[in-house]
Each structure stands twice: as structure tokens, then as C-alpha cells.
Amino acid sequence: MEFKNRDIISIKDFSREEILHIVKTAKKFIPFARGKKYSDVLKGKILTSLFFEPSTRTRLSFESAMHRLGGSVISVAEPTTSSVKKGETLSDTIRMADSYSDVIVLRHSQEGAARLAAEFAEHPVVNAGDGAGHHPTQCLLDLFTILSEKKKIDGLNIVLLGDLKYGRTVHSLAYALALFGANLTFVSPKTLEMPREVVKECKDVGIEPKSTTVLEKAIKDADVLYVTRIQKERFPDPEEYSRVASSYRVDLNLLSKAPKDMIIMHPLPRVAEIAPEVDKTPNAVYFKQAFNGIPVRMAILYLILRGE
Ligand code: CP
């Protein structure tokens, strides 16, 4: 297992054993993520945080992870304040970040941007979301959360709900859950179904996902309900968005039809797809899930920068 200097572009680049090693390493970082313990294991290392699309969790948790492990951060959180505004190409921007730091965390609107960036950088590039493509570190923290809450993934009934067409988190996650042997049900409006290539990837690792538009039926025996936002910003046609915007809402009434121990996850941000009344139920783990981003990203940074 070799992590040193490795790019993190797609979850498909990692084996089950490697994913479990990241999860195991992340567990050890929990007290550091909470600020209960301090480590300077990344002292002297600099992370460039390049976010060309909005983010709260991914950017802040990467930056928090780096600071809490003694490293430093330089960042472009708003593209209009960088020379991209003057027409600088992504490849030149990456060359600069590469010469100023030890690791680049990139969020970009174009699918494939992180893979391209990795070709121009000598240091590792971490994909923090590329358009409707992949979000591998979100996937890792989602797997970490399921393993923490349910102690296994194999054989669990997992429902992925919402915008399965444009939601990049579910593209990475569906494949990874299939790799770990979960039973998958995809619930979405007809126009936002899971892309065929993702369904094929699940089948290729031995899982035949079910698809439906009826949420009530899908959650009857669910262990995990993974909710996603309808990705308004990725719709070419605003009218198409308004037709599907309020397709599903998870509320207490819906929850009464699900198993008592079903957990509800969401990569966040949410808009209206989960009612605030659900937040206080023991089923809601989405804020815990967001916190898990810190130990998981600590583990990723530690493994690719230190290789231990
Ligand atoms: N889950 C996630 O990627 O959130 P942000 O867009 O806030 O980073």
C-alpha cells in the first residue's frame, strides 16, 4: 500500500484495503480533529486550497485538518481574486500552486479538471469536486460515517435519494458501496436518474442496483437513507429545475414509515429536502457526517504527505 505523493482524483483509484486503511487512520485522528489533542505531524508542509466553486465543508475541513496537524494553508477561495480573472489557464495556475506548496486541493466546475491538474503538478492533487464528476474525499467520509454508525457496509440496504444525475457525491459513493457489497436502491425523479455508466460500475463489482421514483416503498427496509440536494447550478434549463425542485422531502411523517434505526445522511448543503424537524431525531447523522470530514481529511493529508 503506497500513499506517499499520491493524487486523490477518484475513489475508483483505490482498493477496498486502501479505503479501509484510510478509515482506520482517520479513527486515530478523531481526538485531534476535536482539538482534544494536538500534533505537529505536518509541520513545515503547505496546502494550497484552490476553490473555483463555492464550498463550506470541504474547504474549511481541509484547512482545519491541515492547521490542527501543524501545517499551513494558502488559498484562493474566490476565483475573481486570482489571476484566473485575467485569463490565466488552469494548467498555469496549478504550476504556480505546485511551486508554492506541498499539496493542492482543487474544486472546479469542469469534470476532469483535477485529473488534468495532476498532470501539471509534481505534488499531490486532491479532487475536492469536479463538476458533476467525482468527490472522492466526500465518499471516504461517507464510508467512514456508515462504518462508524452501522459497523459494516456489506449487506446493508442503502437508498440514494435525489439528484442522482448531477450529484457528484452519489456517483463516487454508489460505486464504493457496491464495492463493499451494499444493496443499493436509487430513488430520483425520472429525469435525474443515476447515469448509466455508474450503474454499470456497480454491476461490474457484483451489485445490481434497483431504481424507483417511490421513496416510501424504498425506505421500508432501509438501513441508510442518503439524501442529496437537487443541483440547481448544473441544470442547463431553469424550467427543468423548477419541475423537479420539490420532488422529495424527508420529514417526520416519512420517517414514521422507515425502520427505527435507519440513519439519514446528506453531504450538505441542504435546501428543503430534509425538514429541520428531522435534525433532532436520532436518525439524523448529517452534521456528525460533516464533522467526520476533518479526521478523514487529516488521514488523507497525513498519508499522502508523510506516507506512513
Ligand atoms: N459536501 C460538500 O462538498 O459540501 P461543500 O460544498 O460545502 O464543500
PDB file of N, CA and C and ligand atoms in Angstrom, residues 51 53-60 107 128 135 138 141 168-169 226 229 266-269 297, ligand 1:
ATOM      1  N   PHE A  51     -10.299  26.851  -4.716  1.00  0.00           N
ATOM      2  CA  PHE A  51     -11.734  26.572  -4.854  1.00  0.00           C
ATOM      3  C   PHE A  51     -12.348  27.519  -5.874  1.00  0.00           C
ATOM      4  N   GLU A  53     -15.302  26.858  -7.174  1.00  0.00           N
ATOM      5  CA  GLU A  53     -16.756  26.763  -6.967  1.00  0.00           C
ATOM      6  C   GLU A  53     -16.988  26.900  -5.471  1.00  0.00           C
ATOM      7  N   PRO A  54     -18.195  27.349  -5.060  1.00  0.00           N
ATOM      8  CA  PRO A  54     -18.439  27.547  -3.624  1.00  0.00           C
ATOM      9  C   PRO A  54     -18.295  26.266  -2.808  1.00  0.00           C
ATOM     10  N   SER A  55     -17.893  26.437  -1.563  1.00  0.00           N
ATOM     11  CA  SER A  55     -17.770  25.311  -0.625  1.00  0.00           C
ATOM     12  C   SER A  55     -17.757  25.854   0.793  1.00  0.00           C
ATOM     13  N   THR A  56     -18.362  25.130   1.699  1.00  0.00           N
ATOM     14  CA  THR A  56     -18.199  25.418   3.134  1.00  0.00           C
ATOM     15  C   THR A  56     -17.422  24.268   3.770  1.00  0.00           C
ATOM     16  N   ARG A  57     -18.002  23.069   3.724  1.00  0.00           N
ATOM     17  CA  ARG A  57     -17.437  21.914   4.424  1.00  0.00           C
ATOM     18  C   ARG A  57     -16.088  21.461   3.897  1.00  0.00           C
ATOM     19  N   THR A  58     -15.990  21.274   2.586  1.00  0.00           N
ATOM     20  CA  THR A  58     -14.765  20.669   2.048  1.00  0.00           C
ATOM     21  C   THR A  58     -13.577  21.588   2.293  1.00  0.00           C
ATOM     22  N   ARG A  59     -13.763  22.871   1.976  1.00  0.00           N
ATOM     23  CA  ARG A  59     -12.635  23.796   2.138  1.00  0.00           C
ATOM     24  C   ARG A  59     -12.273  23.966   3.613  1.00  0.00           C
ATOM     25  N   LEU A  60     -13.287  24.251   4.441  1.00  0.00           N
ATOM     26  CA  LEU A  60     -12.975  24.520   5.852  1.00  0.00           C
ATOM     27  C   LEU A  60     -12.434  23.276   6.558  1.00  0.00           C
ATOM     28  N   ARG A 107     -11.163  22.410  -6.198  1.00  0.00           N
ATOM     29  CA  ARG A 107     -12.571  22.254  -6.608  1.00  0.00           C
ATOM     30  C   ARG A 107     -12.777  23.068  -7.872  1.00  0.00           C
ATOM     31  N   ALA A 128     -11.410  17.995  -4.913  1.00  0.00           N
ATOM     32  CA  ALA A 128     -12.423  18.398  -3.919  1.00  0.00           C
ATOM     33  C   ALA A 128     -13.781  18.585  -4.596  1.00  0.00           C
ATOM     34  N   HIS A 135     -16.114  13.230  -6.168  1.00  0.00           N
ATOM     35  CA  HIS A 135     -15.813  13.934  -4.924  1.00  0.00           C
ATOM     36  C   HIS A 135     -15.279  12.859  -3.971  1.00  0.00           C
ATOM     37  N   GLN A 138     -15.278  13.210  -0.075  1.00  0.00           N
ATOM     38  CA  GLN A 138     -16.633  13.117   0.478  1.00  0.00           C
ATOM     39  C   GLN A 138     -17.030  11.643   0.566  1.00  0.00           C
ATOM     40  N   LEU A 141     -15.415  10.055   3.550  1.00  0.00           N
ATOM     41  CA  LEU A 141     -16.024  10.405   4.842  1.00  0.00           C
ATOM     42  C   LEU A 141     -17.422   9.797   4.968  1.00  0.00           C
ATOM     43  N   ARG A 168     -22.484  14.776  -7.721  1.00  0.00           N
ATOM     44  CA  ARG A 168     -21.219  14.026  -7.856  1.00  0.00           C
ATOM     45  C   ARG A 168     -20.949  13.116  -6.656  1.00  0.00           C
ATOM     46  N   THR A 169     -21.459  13.502  -5.466  1.00  0.00           N
ATOM     47  CA  THR A 169     -21.151  12.685  -4.288  1.00  0.00           C
ATOM     48  C   THR A 169     -21.725  11.275  -4.450  1.00  0.00           C
ATOM     49  N   TYR A 226     -29.555   8.091   2.109  1.00  0.00           N
ATOM     50  CA  TYR A 226     -28.571   9.123   1.759  1.00  0.00           C
ATOM     51  C   TYR A 226     -29.274  10.121   0.849  1.00  0.00           C
ATOM     52  N   ARG A 229     -29.218  17.067  -2.496  1.00  0.00           N
ATOM     53  CA  ARG A 229     -29.875  18.292  -2.974  1.00  0.00           C
ATOM     54  C   ARG A 229     -30.038  18.211  -4.490  1.00  0.00           C
ATOM     55  N   HIS A 266     -26.565  13.111   4.524  1.00  0.00           N
ATOM     56  CA  HIS A 266     -26.673  14.134   3.467  1.00  0.00           C
ATOM     57  C   HIS A 266     -25.287  14.776   3.382  1.00  0.00           C
ATOM     58  N   PRO A 267     -24.750  14.948   2.169  1.00  0.00           N
ATOM     59  CA  PRO A 267     -23.414  15.575   2.093  1.00  0.00           C
ATOM     60  C   PRO A 267     -23.466  17.051   2.474  1.00  0.00           C
ATOM     61  N   LEU A 268     -24.664  17.634   2.436  1.00  0.00           N
ATOM     62  CA  LEU A 268     -24.880  19.055   2.692  1.00  0.00           C
ATOM     63  C   LEU A 268     -24.151  19.901   1.631  1.00  0.00           C
ATOM     64  N   PRO A 269     -24.567  21.096   1.274  1.00  0.00           N
ATOM     65  CA  PRO A 269     -25.667  21.803   1.909  1.00  0.00           C
ATOM     66  C   PRO A 269     -27.036  21.230   1.506  1.00  0.00           C
ATOM     67  N   ARG A 297     -10.005  13.803   6.346  1.00  0.00           N
ATOM     68  CA  ARG A 297      -9.074  14.625   5.542  1.00  0.00           C
ATOM     69  C   ARG A 297      -7.708  14.727   6.221  1.00  0.00           C
TER      70      ARG A 297
HETATM   71  N1   CP B   1     -20.374  18.226   0.973  1.00  0.00           N
HETATM   72  C1   CP B   1     -19.714  19.241   0.379  1.00  0.00           C
HETATM   73  O1   CP B   1     -18.931  19.043  -0.586  1.00  0.00           O
HETATM   74  O2   CP B   1     -20.004  20.450   0.912  1.00  0.00           O
HETATM   75  P1   CP B   1     -19.387  21.837   0.430  1.00  0.00           P
HETATM   76  O3   CP B   1     -19.895  22.074  -0.986  1.00  0.00           O
HETATM   77  O4   CP B   1     -19.880  22.868   1.392  1.00  0.00           O
HETATM   78  O5   CP B   1     -17.896  21.703   0.418  1.00  0.00           O
END
